Amino acid sequence: MSNNSTGNFNKGSGDKVLKITFAGGTGSVTGANFLVEGGGVKFLIDCGLEQGTKTADDNNWSPFSYDVSSIDVLFVTHAHIDHVGRIPKLIHDGFKGKIYSTIPTKEITELMLEDTAHILSKGDNLILKEIYTEANIKKVLDIWEVVDYHQDIAVGQTMIFRYRDSGHVLGSGMLELIYNNKKIVFTGDLGNSPSPLLRDTEMLKGVDYMLMESVYGDRNHIARDQRRARLEGIIEENYQRKGVMVVPTFSLERSQELLFEINELVENKRIPVMPIFFDSPLGIRLTKIYRQYGQYFNDFAKKQLVDGDDIFNFPGLHSTLLTEESKEIAQESNPKIIIAGSGMSNGGRVLHHEARFLTDPNNTLLLTGYQAWGTLGRLIQDGAKNVRINGQDVAVKAHIEFIDGYSGHKDSDHLIEFVGFTAESLKAVYVAMGEPKSSLFLTQRLRDYLGVKAYAPERGDVVELDCH
């Protein structure tokens, strides 16, 4: 479908139309950015970085495809950098509206933006250094308002918004819009419920239109008990080999889930006590925020907190915030575990550990989630025997293990289940935020299994929703 066309999509007319422009988040998992216009209001859903082989691809600094100064509101679904990382550019380019999210999302975003600014400051892109400044990040936070789940937000004369719990990361929310008595839902990322920590994704009824994610639209995860058993087994095998187990992990949510599950394994004596290094400054800071917002956890995790268990701490754990502490990990005797960012090995401290430990067949590299095409993590997952890390060639001789059940995203069957809960009322579903094969596969499954009209838009496509 060509740009600015409606193709076979629903089309309305006049002031009862809601127009969606897919400015980002199509053909890729990253770069979520959707422009919505209707009722005299223009608003954005997310404004994230496009990420491939780097923390931020160069095209992130190109002009937006819309007039930034005309946008009234930006709604943020959650704080992953591929949903919030381009907000400083939005400010730089003249955005004067408001930003909304849940309470934890704002606090987490502040840390995520500061960390990204630190990473990007090491380059030589002068334009970039004008965008990711302390002043711009402060402006972002100054115009950012927070709400809780289910709290109504009135925008313009005819629109009511509210967040519903998506169960993806702490504070993550689907955005529900009521416009002319029609219900439109922007899912953001949907959580892999049940989560060890978070409440289940809220199931929605009476939805007329939905824009949804599709990261795992073409495949399923292993069951949670299998996942925990696999983790226990891999740790045990590495321990028996007296190896080093390196776990590249995302600082937000994945790190906290792993700490929580390893906490249970250690305290229930399912694995031996050994040095376990949490070598992620951002992850350490984010874990403090998780401790502050235990009210957002599920009942099981909340009960452990009430019972006095520090669910993110256990015998043998060392949180290495400082660079010197990180360097000293190599001197610690084996066996040991190192949990470090980033989750797809495209930056962060994990690169130093991979360069050092991938060459030993006694060691283990454990991948615990989605590895985007073009990243080092994806190369290793696909079986590369030699990789290049920080300018040096590294032979991959360590055991490579993968547990996909640690993904924070719903898998294909559960995405179908989520849509199926409200299939009777759906007029159309727009599938985005996934690689093309995943989005197209899910689109076809929604048509075949549920009989709903489902489409996978391309970048720049515009659809008009009939909201009469």
CSV table of C-alpha atoms in Angstrom, one decimal:
chain,number,residue,atom,x,y,z
A,1,MET,CA,0.0,0.0,0.0
A,2,SER,CA,1.4,3.4,-1.0
A,3,ASN,CA,1.9,6.3,1.4
A,4,ASN,CA,-1.1,8.5,2.3
A,5,SER,CA,-3.5,5.9,0.9
A,6,THR,CA,-6.3,4.1,2.7
A,7,GLY,CA,-6.2,1.0,0.5
A,8,ASN,CA,-8.9,-1.4,1.8
A,9,PHE,CA,-8.8,0.1,5.2
A,10,ASN,CA,-12.0,1.5,6.9
A,11,LYS,CA,-12.6,5.0,5.7
A,12,GLY,CA,-14.9,7.6,7.1
A,13,SER,CA,-15.6,11.3,6.5
A,14,GLY,CA,-15.9,14.7,8.3
A,15,ASP,CA,-15.4,15.2,12.0
A,16,LYS,CA,-16.3,11.6,12.9
A,17,VAL,CA,-13.0,10.4,11.4
A,18,LEU,CA,-9.9,9.5,13.3
A,19,LYS,CA,-6.8,9.5,11.1
A,20,ILE,CA,-3.7,7.5,12.0
A,21,THR,CA,-0.3,8.0,10.4
A,22,PHE,CA,2.2,5.2,10.9
A,23,ALA,CA,5.3,7.5,11.3
A,24,GLY,CA,7.3,4.7,12.9
A,25,GLY,CA,7.0,1.3,14.4
A,26,THR,CA,6.3,-0.6,11.1
A,27,GLY,CA,8.5,-3.2,9.6
A,28,SER,CA,10.5,-3.2,12.8
A,29,VAL,CA,10.2,-3.9,16.5
A,30,THR,CA,11.7,-0.5,17.4
A,31,GLY,CA,10.9,3.1,16.7
A,32,ALA,CA,7.2,3.2,17.8
A,33,ASN,CA,5.7,6.5,16.7
A,34,PHE,CA,2.0,7.0,15.6
A,35,LEU,CA,0.3,10.3,14.8
A,36,VAL,CA,-3.4,10.4,15.4
A,37,GLU,CA,-5.7,13.2,14.3
A,38,GLY,CA,-9.4,13.8,15.0
A,39,GLY,CA,-11.8,16.1,16.9
A,40,GLY,CA,-9.6,19.1,16.3
A,41,VAL,CA,-6.7,17.4,18.2
A,42,LYS,CA,-3.4,15.9,17.1
A,43,PHE,CA,-1.6,13.5,19.4
A,44,LEU,CA,1.2,11.0,19.3
A,45,ILE,CA,1.5,7.5,20.7
A,46,ASP,CA,5.1,7.0,21.7
A,47,CYS,CA,8.2,8.5,20.2
A,48,GLY,CA,11.0,5.9,20.2
A,49,LEU,CA,14.4,5.3,18.8
A,50,GLU,CA,14.9,3.0,15.9
A,51,GLN,CA,17.5,0.5,16.9
A,52,GLY,CA,19.4,-1.9,14.8
A,53,THR,CA,23.1,-2.5,15.1
A,54,LYS,CA,23.5,0.6,17.3
A,55,THR,CA,21.8,2.1,20.3
A,56,ALA,CA,20.3,4.7,17.9
A,57,ASP,CA,20.3,4.4,14.1
A,58,ASP,CA,21.4,7.5,12.2
A,59,ASN,CA,18.0,8.1,10.7
A,60,ASN,CA,16.6,8.9,14.2
A,61,TRP,CA,18.0,12.4,13.8
A,62,SER,CA,16.3,13.1,10.4
A,63,PRO,CA,13.3,15.4,10.5
A,64,PHE,CA,9.9,14.0,11.7
A,65,SER,CA,7.4,13.4,8.9
A,66,TYR,CA,4.9,15.7,10.6
A,67,ASP,CA,4.8,19.3,12.0
A,68,VAL,CA,6.1,18.8,15.5
A,69,SER,CA,4.8,22.2,16.7
A,70,SER,CA,1.2,21.3,15.8
A,71,ILE,CA,1.1,18.3,18.2
A,72,ASP,CA,-1.1,18.8,21.3
A,73,VAL,CA,-0.2,15.7,23.3
A,74,LEU,CA,2.3,12.8,23.4
A,75,PHE,CA,1.0,9.7,25.2
A,76,VAL,CA,3.8,7.3,26.3
A,77,THR,CA,2.9,3.6,26.7
A,78,HIS,CA,6.0,2.6,28.6
A,79,ALA,CA,9.7,3.5,29.2
A,80,HIS,CA,11.6,1.3,26.9
A,81,ILE,CA,14.0,3.4,24.8
A,82,ASP,CA,12.4,2.3,21.5
A,83,HIS,CA,9.2,4.0,22.8
A,84,VAL,CA,10.6,7.1,24.4
A,85,GLY,CA,14.1,7.7,23.1
A,86,ARG,CA,13.3,10.3,20.4
A,87,ILE,CA,11.4,12.6,22.8
A,88,PRO,CA,14.4,14.9,23.2
A,89,LYS,CA,14.4,15.4,19.5
A,90,LEU,CA,10.7,16.2,19.6
A,91,ILE,CA,11.5,18.9,22.1
A,92,HIS,CA,14.5,20.1,20.1
A,93,ASP,CA,12.2,20.4,17.0
A,94,GLY,CA,9.6,22.5,18.7
A,95,PHE,CA,7.1,20.4,20.5
A,96,LYS,CA,5.1,22.5,23.0
A,97,GLY,CA,2.3,20.2,24.1
A,98,LYS,CA,1.9,17.9,27.1
A,99,ILE,CA,3.3,14.4,27.8
A,100,TYR,CA,1.3,11.8,29.7
A,101,SER,CA,2.1,8.4,31.2
A,102,THR,CA,1.7,6.4,34.4
A,103,ILE,CA,3.7,7.4,37.4
A,104,PRO,CA,6.4,4.8,37.2
A,105,THR,CA,6.9,5.3,33.5
A,106,LYS,CA,8.0,8.9,34.0
A,107,GLU,CA,10.5,8.0,36.7
A,108,ILE,CA,11.9,5.2,34.6
A,109,THR,CA,12.1,7.3,31.5
A,110,GLU,CA,14.2,9.9,33.2
A,111,LEU,CA,16.9,7.2,33.9
A,112,MET,CA,16.5,5.7,30.4
A,113,LEU,CA,17.0,9.1,28.7
A,114,GLU,CA,20.0,10.0,30.9
A,115,ASP,CA,21.6,6.6,30.2
A,116,THR,CA,21.0,7.0,26.5
A,117,ALA,CA,22.5,10.5,26.5
A,118,HIS,CA,25.6,9.1,28.2
A,119,ILE,CA,26.0,6.4,25.5
A,120,LEU,CA,25.3,8.8,22.6
A,121,SER,CA,27.7,11.5,24.0
A,122,LYS,CA,30.6,9.3,23.2
A,123,GLY,CA,30.1,9.7,19.4
A,124,ASP,CA,31.1,12.7,17.2
A,125,ASN,CA,27.7,13.7,15.9
A,126,LEU,CA,27.4,17.4,16.7
A,127,ILE,CA,23.7,17.5,15.8
A,128,LEU,CA,23.0,14.7,18.2
A,129,LYS,CA,24.8,16.5,21.0
A,130,GLU,CA,22.4,19.4,20.5
A,131,ILE,CA,19.4,17.1,20.9
A,132,TYR,CA,20.4,14.9,23.8
A,133,THR,CA,21.3,17.7,26.2
A,134,GLU,CA,20.5,18.0,29.9
A,135,ALA,CA,18.4,21.0,29.1
A,136,ASN,CA,16.2,19.1,26.6
A,137,ILE,CA,15.8,16.2,29.0
A,138,LYS,CA,14.7,18.6,31.7
A,139,LYS,CA,12.2,20.2,29.3
A,140,VAL,CA,10.8,16.7,28.7
A,141,LEU,CA,10.2,16.1,32.4
A,142,ASP,CA,8.8,19.6,33.0
A,143,ILE,CA,5.9,19.1,30.6
A,144,TRP,CA,5.3,15.5,31.6
A,145,GLU,CA,2.1,14.8,33.6
A,146,VAL,CA,1.4,11.5,35.4
A,147,VAL,CA,-1.8,9.6,35.9
A,148,ASP,CA,-2.8,6.2,37.3
A,149,TYR,CA,-4.5,3.3,35.5
A,150,HIS,CA,-8.2,3.9,34.7
A,151,GLN,CA,-7.9,7.7,35.4
A,152,ASP,CA,-9.8,9.7,32.7
A,153,ILE,CA,-7.8,12.3,30.7
A,154,ALA,CA,-9.9,14.8,28.7
A,155,VAL,CA,-8.3,16.1,25.5
A,156,GLY,CA,-10.1,18.6,23.4
A,157,GLN,CA,-13.9,18.6,23.5
A,158,THR,CA,-14.6,15.0,22.4
A,159,MET,CA,-11.9,12.7,23.5
A,160,ILE,CA,-11.4,10.8,26.8
A,161,PHE,CA,-8.2,8.7,27.3
A,162,ARG,CA,-7.3,6.2,30.0
A,163,TYR,CA,-4.5,3.8,30.6
A,164,ARG,CA,-5.1,0.1,31.1
A,165,ASP,CA,-2.4,-2.2,32.6
A,166,SER,CA,-0.5,-4.0,29.8
A,167,GLY,CA,1.6,-6.1,32.1
A,168,HIS,CA,4.8,-5.5,30.0
A,169,VAL,CA,7.1,-3.6,32.3
A,170,LEU,CA,6.6,-1.6,35.5
A,171,GLY,CA,4.0,1.2,34.7
A,172,SER,CA,3.4,0.0,31.2
A,173,GLY,CA,-0.1,0.8,29.8
A,174,MET,CA,-2.3,0.3,26.8
A,175,LEU,CA,-4.0,3.6,25.8
A,176,GLU,CA,-7.8,3.4,25.5
A,177,LEU,CA,-9.5,6.3,23.7
A,178,ILE,CA,-13.2,7.0,23.7
A,179,TYR,CA,-14.2,9.1,20.7
A,180,ASN,CA,-17.8,9.5,19.6
A,181,ASN,CA,-18.7,6.5,21.7
A,182,LYS,CA,-16.2,4.4,19.8
A,183,LYS,CA,-13.4,2.7,21.7
A,184,ILE,CA,-9.9,2.7,20.1
A,185,VAL,CA,-7.0,0.9,21.8
A,186,PHE,CA,-3.3,1.4,21.2
A,187,THR,CA,-1.7,-1.6,22.9
A,188,GLY,CA,1.9,-0.5,23.2
A,189,ASP,CA,3.8,-3.7,24.1
A,190,LEU,CA,1.7,-6.5,25.7
A,191,GLY,CA,3.1,-8.4,28.6
A,192,ASN,CA,4.0,-12.1,28.7
A,193,SER,CA,1.4,-12.8,31.4
A,194,PRO,CA,1.6,-14.3,34.0
A,195,SER,CA,4.7,-12.4,35.0
A,196,PRO,CA,6.7,-13.3,38.1
A,197,LEU,CA,6.4,-9.7,39.2
A,198,LEU,CA,3.6,-7.8,37.4
A,199,ARG,CA,-0.1,-8.1,37.2
A,200,ASP,CA,-1.6,-9.8,34.2
A,201,THR,CA,-2.5,-7.8,31.0
A,202,GLU,CA,-6.0,-6.4,31.4
A,203,MET,CA,-8.4,-8.1,28.9
A,204,LEU,CA,-10.6,-5.5,27.1
A,205,LYS,CA,-14.1,-5.7,25.8
A,206,GLY,CA,-16.1,-3.6,23.3
A,207,VAL,CA,-13.1,-2.4,21.3
A,208,ASP,CA,-13.9,-1.0,17.9
A,209,TYR,CA,-10.4,-0.5,16.5
A,210,MET,CA,-7.0,-1.7,17.7
A,211,LEU,CA,-3.4,-0.9,16.9
A,212,MET,CA,-1.3,-3.7,18.4
A,213,GLU,CA,2.2,-5.0,18.6
A,214,SER,CA,3.5,-8.2,17.0
A,215,VAL,CA,7.1,-8.9,18.3
A,216,TYR,CA,6.3,-12.6,18.7
A,217,GLY,CA,3.4,-12.7,16.2
A,218,ASP,CA,4.8,-15.7,14.5
A,219,ARG,CA,6.0,-17.9,17.4
A,220,ASN,CA,5.3,-19.1,20.9
A,221,HIS,CA,7.3,-19.1,24.2
A,222,ILE,CA,8.0,-22.2,26.4
A,223,ALA,CA,5.8,-22.4,29.5
A,224,ARG,CA,7.0,-20.6,32.6
A,225,ASP,CA,7.7,-23.7,34.7
A,226,GLN,CA,9.8,-25.0,31.7
A,227,ARG,CA,11.6,-21.7,31.6
A,228,ARG,CA,12.5,-21.8,35.3
A,229,ALA,CA,13.6,-25.4,35.0
A,230,ARG,CA,15.8,-24.5,31.9
A,231,LEU,CA,17.4,-21.6,33.9
A,232,GLU,CA,18.1,-23.9,36.8
A,233,GLY,CA,19.6,-26.6,34.6
A,234,ILE,CA,21.8,-24.2,32.6
A,235,ILE,CA,23.2,-22.6,35.8
A,236,GLU,CA,23.9,-26.1,37.3
A,237,GLU,CA,25.7,-27.3,34.1
A,238,ASN,CA,27.8,-24.1,34.1
A,239,TYR,CA,28.6,-24.6,37.8
A,240,GLN,CA,29.7,-28.2,37.2
A,241,ARG,CA,32.1,-27.0,34.4
A,242,LYS,CA,33.4,-24.3,36.7
A,243,GLY,CA,32.6,-21.8,34.0
A,244,VAL,CA,31.6,-18.2,33.7
A,245,MET,CA,28.0,-17.7,32.7
A,246,VAL,CA,27.4,-14.3,31.0
A,247,VAL,CA,23.8,-13.2,30.7
A,248,PRO,CA,23.2,-10.1,28.4
A,249,THR,CA,20.0,-8.6,29.7
A,250,PHE,CA,17.8,-5.6,29.3
A,251,SER,CA,18.1,-3.2,32.3
A,252,LEU,CA,14.3,-2.7,32.5
A,253,GLU,CA,12.1,-5.6,33.6
A,254,ARG,CA,14.3,-8.5,32.3
A,255,SER,CA,17.0,-7.8,34.9
A,256,GLN,CA,14.4,-7.5,37.7
A,257,GLU,CA,12.7,-10.8,36.6
A,258,LEU,CA,16.0,-12.7,36.5
A,259,LEU,CA,17.0,-11.4,40.0
A,260,PHE,CA,13.6,-12.4,41.3
A,261,GLU,CA,13.8,-15.9,39.9
A,262,ILE,CA,17.4,-16.5,40.9
A,263,ASN,CA,16.5,-15.2,44.4
A,264,GLU,CA,13.9,-18.0,44.6
A,265,LEU,CA,16.4,-20.6,43.2
A,266,VAL,CA,19.0,-19.6,45.8
A,267,GLU,CA,16.7,-19.3,48.8
A,268,ASN,CA,15.1,-22.7,48.0
A,269,LYS,CA,18.6,-24.2,47.5
A,270,ARG,CA,17.8,-25.2,43.9
A,271,ILE,CA,21.2,-23.9,42.8
A,272,PRO,CA,24.6,-23.7,44.6
A,273,VAL,CA,25.6,-20.4,46.1
A,274,MET,CA,28.2,-18.7,43.9
A,275,PRO,CA,29.3,-15.2,43.0
A,276,ILE,CA,26.6,-13.5,40.9
A,277,PHE,CA,27.4,-10.1,39.6
A,278,PHE,CA,24.6,-7.6,38.6
A,279,ASP,CA,26.9,-5.5,36.4
A,280,SER,CA,24.4,-2.9,35.0
A,281,PRO,CA,24.5,0.6,36.5
A,282,LEU,CA,21.2,1.4,34.8
A,283,GLY,CA,19.7,-1.9,35.9
A,284,ILE,CA,20.8,-1.2,39.5
A,285,ARG,CA,19.1,2.2,39.5
A,286,LEU,CA,15.9,0.9,37.9
A,287,THR,CA,15.7,-1.9,40.5
A,288,LYS,CA,15.5,0.8,43.2
A,289,ILE,CA,12.5,2.2,41.4
A,290,TYR,CA,10.9,-1.3,41.3
A,291,ARG,CA,11.4,-1.5,45.1
A,292,GLN,CA,9.6,1.9,45.5
A,293,TYR,CA,6.5,0.7,43.5
A,294,GLY,CA,5.7,-2.7,44.9
A,295,GLN,CA,2.0,-1.7,44.8
A,296,TYR,CA,2.1,-2.4,41.0
A,297,PHE,CA,3.3,-6.0,41.5
A,298,ASN,CA,1.1,-9.1,41.4
A,299,ASP,CA,-0.3,-10.6,44.6
A,300,PHE,CA,2.5,-13.2,44.8
A,301,ALA,CA,5.3,-10.7,44.6
A,302,LYS,CA,3.5,-8.3,46.9
A,303,LYS,CA,3.1,-11.0,49.6
A,304,GLN,CA,6.8,-11.7,49.5
A,305,LEU,CA,7.5,-8.0,50.1
A,306,VAL,CA,5.0,-7.9,52.9
A,307,ASP,CA,6.6,-11.0,54.5
A,308,GLY,CA,9.9,-9.1,54.5
A,309,ASP,CA,11.7,-10.8,51.6
A,310,ASP,CA,14.0,-8.5,49.6
A,311,ILE,CA,13.0,-10.2,46.3
A,312,PHE,CA,15.9,-8.6,44.4
A,313,ASN,CA,18.7,-9.7,46.8
A,314,PHE,CA,20.1,-13.0,47.8
A,315,PRO,CA,23.4,-14.6,49.1
A,316,GLY,CA,26.2,-14.3,46.6
A,317,LEU,CA,24.8,-11.3,44.8
A,318,HIS,CA,27.1,-8.3,44.1
A,319,SER,CA,25.8,-5.1,42.5
A,320,THR,CA,28.7,-3.5,40.7
A,321,LEU,CA,27.8,0.1,40.1
A,322,LEU,CA,31.2,1.5,39.6
A,323,THR,CA,33.5,0.9,36.6
A,324,GLU,CA,36.3,-0.3,38.8
A,325,GLU,CA,34.0,-2.9,40.4
A,326,SER,CA,33.1,-4.1,37.0
A,327,LYS,CA,36.7,-4.6,36.0
A,328,GLU,CA,37.4,-6.6,39.2
A,329,ILE,CA,34.8,-9.3,38.2
A,330,ALA,CA,37.4,-11.0,35.9
A,331,GLN,CA,39.6,-11.7,38.9
A,332,GLU,CA,36.8,-13.5,40.9
A,333,SER,CA,37.3,-17.3,40.9
A,334,ASN,CA,34.9,-19.5,38.9
A,335,PRO,CA,32.2,-20.6,38.7
A,336,LYS,CA,30.3,-17.3,38.6
A,337,ILE,CA,27.4,-15.6,36.8
A,338,ILE,CA,27.5,-12.1,35.3
A,339,ILE,CA,24.2,-10.3,34.4
A,340,ALA,CA,25.0,-7.2,32.3
A,341,GLY,CA,23.5,-4.9,29.7
A,342,SER,CA,22.6,-4.7,27.0
A,343,GLY,CA,20.1,-7.4,26.2
A,344,MET,CA,21.0,-7.7,22.5
A,345,SER,CA,24.7,-7.1,23.0
A,346,ASN,CA,24.7,-3.9,21.1
A,347,GLY,CA,26.4,-1.8,23.8
A,348,GLY,CA,27.1,-1.7,27.5
A,349,ARG,CA,29.4,-3.6,29.8
A,350,VAL,CA,28.3,-7.0,28.6
A,351,LEU,CA,30.5,-6.5,25.5
A,352,HIS,CA,33.7,-6.5,27.6
A,353,HIS,CA,32.6,-9.8,29.3
A,354,GLU,CA,31.7,-11.4,26.0
A,355,ALA,CA,35.1,-10.5,24.5
A,356,ARG,CA,36.8,-12.0,27.5
A,357,PHE,CA,34.7,-15.1,28.1
A,358,LEU,CA,33.2,-16.3,24.8
A,359,THR,CA,36.5,-18.0,23.8
A,360,ASP,CA,36.4,-20.6,26.6
A,361,PRO,CA,34.3,-23.8,25.9
A,362,ASN,CA,33.7,-24.2,29.7
A,363,ASN,CA,31.8,-20.9,29.7
A,364,THR,CA,28.1,-20.1,28.9
A,365,LEU,CA,26.4,-17.3,27.1
A,366,LEU,CA,22.7,-17.2,28.0
A,367,LEU,CA,20.4,-15.2,25.8
A,368,THR,CA,17.1,-14.5,27.5
A,369,GLY,CA,15.0,-12.6,25.0
A,370,TYR,CA,14.5,-11.2,21.5
A,371,GLN,CA,17.6,-10.5,19.5
A,372,ALA,CA,16.9,-8.0,16.7
A,373,TRP,CA,18.3,-8.6,13.2
A,374,GLY,CA,21.8,-7.1,12.8
A,375,THR,CA,22.7,-7.1,16.5
A,376,LEU,CA,25.6,-9.0,17.9
A,377,GLY,CA,23.2,-11.1,20.0
A,378,ARG,CA,21.4,-12.1,16.8
A,379,LEU,CA,24.6,-13.1,15.1
A,380,ILE,CA,25.6,-15.3,18.0
A,381,GLN,CA,22.1,-16.8,18.3
A,382,ASP,CA,22.2,-17.6,14.6
A,383,GLY,CA,25.4,-19.6,15.1
A,384,ALA,CA,28.3,-17.3,14.2
A,385,LYS,CA,31.7,-18.9,15.1
A,386,ASN,CA,33.6,-15.6,15.1
A,387,VAL,CA,32.3,-12.1,15.9
A,388,ARG,CA,33.9,-8.7,16.2
A,389,ILE,CA,33.6,-6.9,19.6
A,390,ASN,CA,35.1,-3.5,20.3
A,391,GLY,CA,37.4,-3.8,17.2
A,392,GLN,CA,38.7,-7.2,18.0
A,393,ASP,CA,37.9,-10.7,16.5
A,394,VAL,CA,36.5,-13.1,19.1
A,395,ALA,CA,36.1,-16.8,18.6
A,396,VAL,CA,32.8,-18.1,19.9
A,397,LYS,CA,33.6,-21.3,21.7
A,398,ALA,CA,31.4,-21.0,24.8
A,399,HIS,CA,28.1,-22.8,25.2
A,400,ILE,CA,25.3,-20.7,23.7
A,401,GLU,CA,21.9,-21.1,25.4
A,402,PHE,CA,18.6,-19.4,24.6
A,403,ILE,CA,15.5,-19.2,26.8
A,404,ASP,CA,12.8,-17.4,24.8
A,405,GLY,CA,10.3,-17.6,27.7
A,406,TYR,CA,11.9,-14.6,29.4
A,407,SER,CA,10.5,-12.3,26.8
A,408,GLY,CA,8.3,-9.5,28.2
A,409,HIS,CA,6.0,-9.8,25.1
A,410,LYS,CA,3.0,-12.0,24.5
A,411,ASP,CA,3.6,-14.8,22.1
A,412,SER,CA,1.5,-15.6,19.0
A,413,ASP,CA,-1.2,-17.7,20.7
A,414,HIS,CA,-1.6,-15.2,23.5
A,415,LEU,CA,-1.8,-12.2,21.1
A,416,ILE,CA,-4.6,-14.1,19.4
A,417,GLU,CA,-6.3,-14.7,22.7
A,418,PHE,CA,-6.1,-11.1,23.6
A,419,VAL,CA,-7.7,-9.9,20.4
A,420,GLY,CA,-10.2,-12.8,20.6
A,421,PHE,CA,-11.6,-11.5,23.9
A,422,THR,CA,-13.0,-8.5,22.0
A,423,ALA,CA,-13.3,-9.9,18.5
A,424,GLU,CA,-17.1,-9.5,18.3
A,425,SER,CA,-16.9,-5.7,18.4
A,426,LEU,CA,-13.8,-5.2,16.3
A,427,LYS,CA,-14.1,-3.4,13.0
A,428,ALA,CA,-10.3,-3.5,12.3
A,429,VAL,CA,-6.9,-4.4,13.8
A,430,TYR,CA,-3.7,-2.8,12.6
A,431,VAL,CA,-0.6,-4.9,13.3
A,432,ALA,CA,2.7,-3.1,13.9
A,433,MET,CA,5.8,-3.1,16.1
A,434,GLY,CA,7.3,-6.3,14.7
A,435,GLU,CA,9.5,-7.6,12.0
A,436,PRO,CA,7.6,-8.0,8.7
A,437,LYS,CA,7.3,-11.8,8.8
A,438,SER,CA,6.0,-11.6,12.3
A,439,SER,CA,3.5,-8.9,11.6
A,440,LEU,CA,2.2,-10.5,8.4
A,441,PHE,CA,2.0,-13.9,10.1
A,442,LEU,CA,-0.1,-12.5,13.0
A,443,THR,CA,-2.3,-10.5,10.5
A,444,GLN,CA,-3.1,-13.7,8.7
A,445,ARG,CA,-3.8,-15.6,11.9
A,446,LEU,CA,-6.2,-12.9,13.1
A,447,ARG,CA,-8.1,-13.2,9.8
A,448,ASP,CA,-8.1,-17.0,9.8
A,449,TYR,CA,-8.7,-17.7,13.5
A,450,LEU,CA,-11.0,-14.8,14.5
A,451,GLY,CA,-12.4,-13.6,11.2
A,452,VAL,CA,-11.4,-10.0,12.0
A,453,LYS,CA,-10.2,-7.5,9.5
A,454,ALA,CA,-6.5,-7.2,10.1
A,455,TYR,CA,-3.8,-5.2,8.3
A,456,ALA,CA,-0.1,-4.7,8.5
A,457,PRO,CA,0.6,-1.1,7.5
A,458,GLU,CA,3.9,0.2,6.1
A,459,ARG,CA,5.8,3.3,7.2
A,460,GLY,CA,4.0,6.4,6.1
A,461,ASP,CA,0.6,4.7,5.6
A,462,VAL,CA,-2.4,6.7,6.7
A,463,VAL,CA,-5.7,5.0,7.7
A,464,GLU,CA,-9.0,6.6,8.5
A,465,LEU,CA,-11.2,5.1,11.2
A,466,ASP,CA,-15.0,5.6,10.8
A,467,CYS,CA,-16.1,6.8,14.2
A,468,HIS,CA,-19.7,7.6,13.5
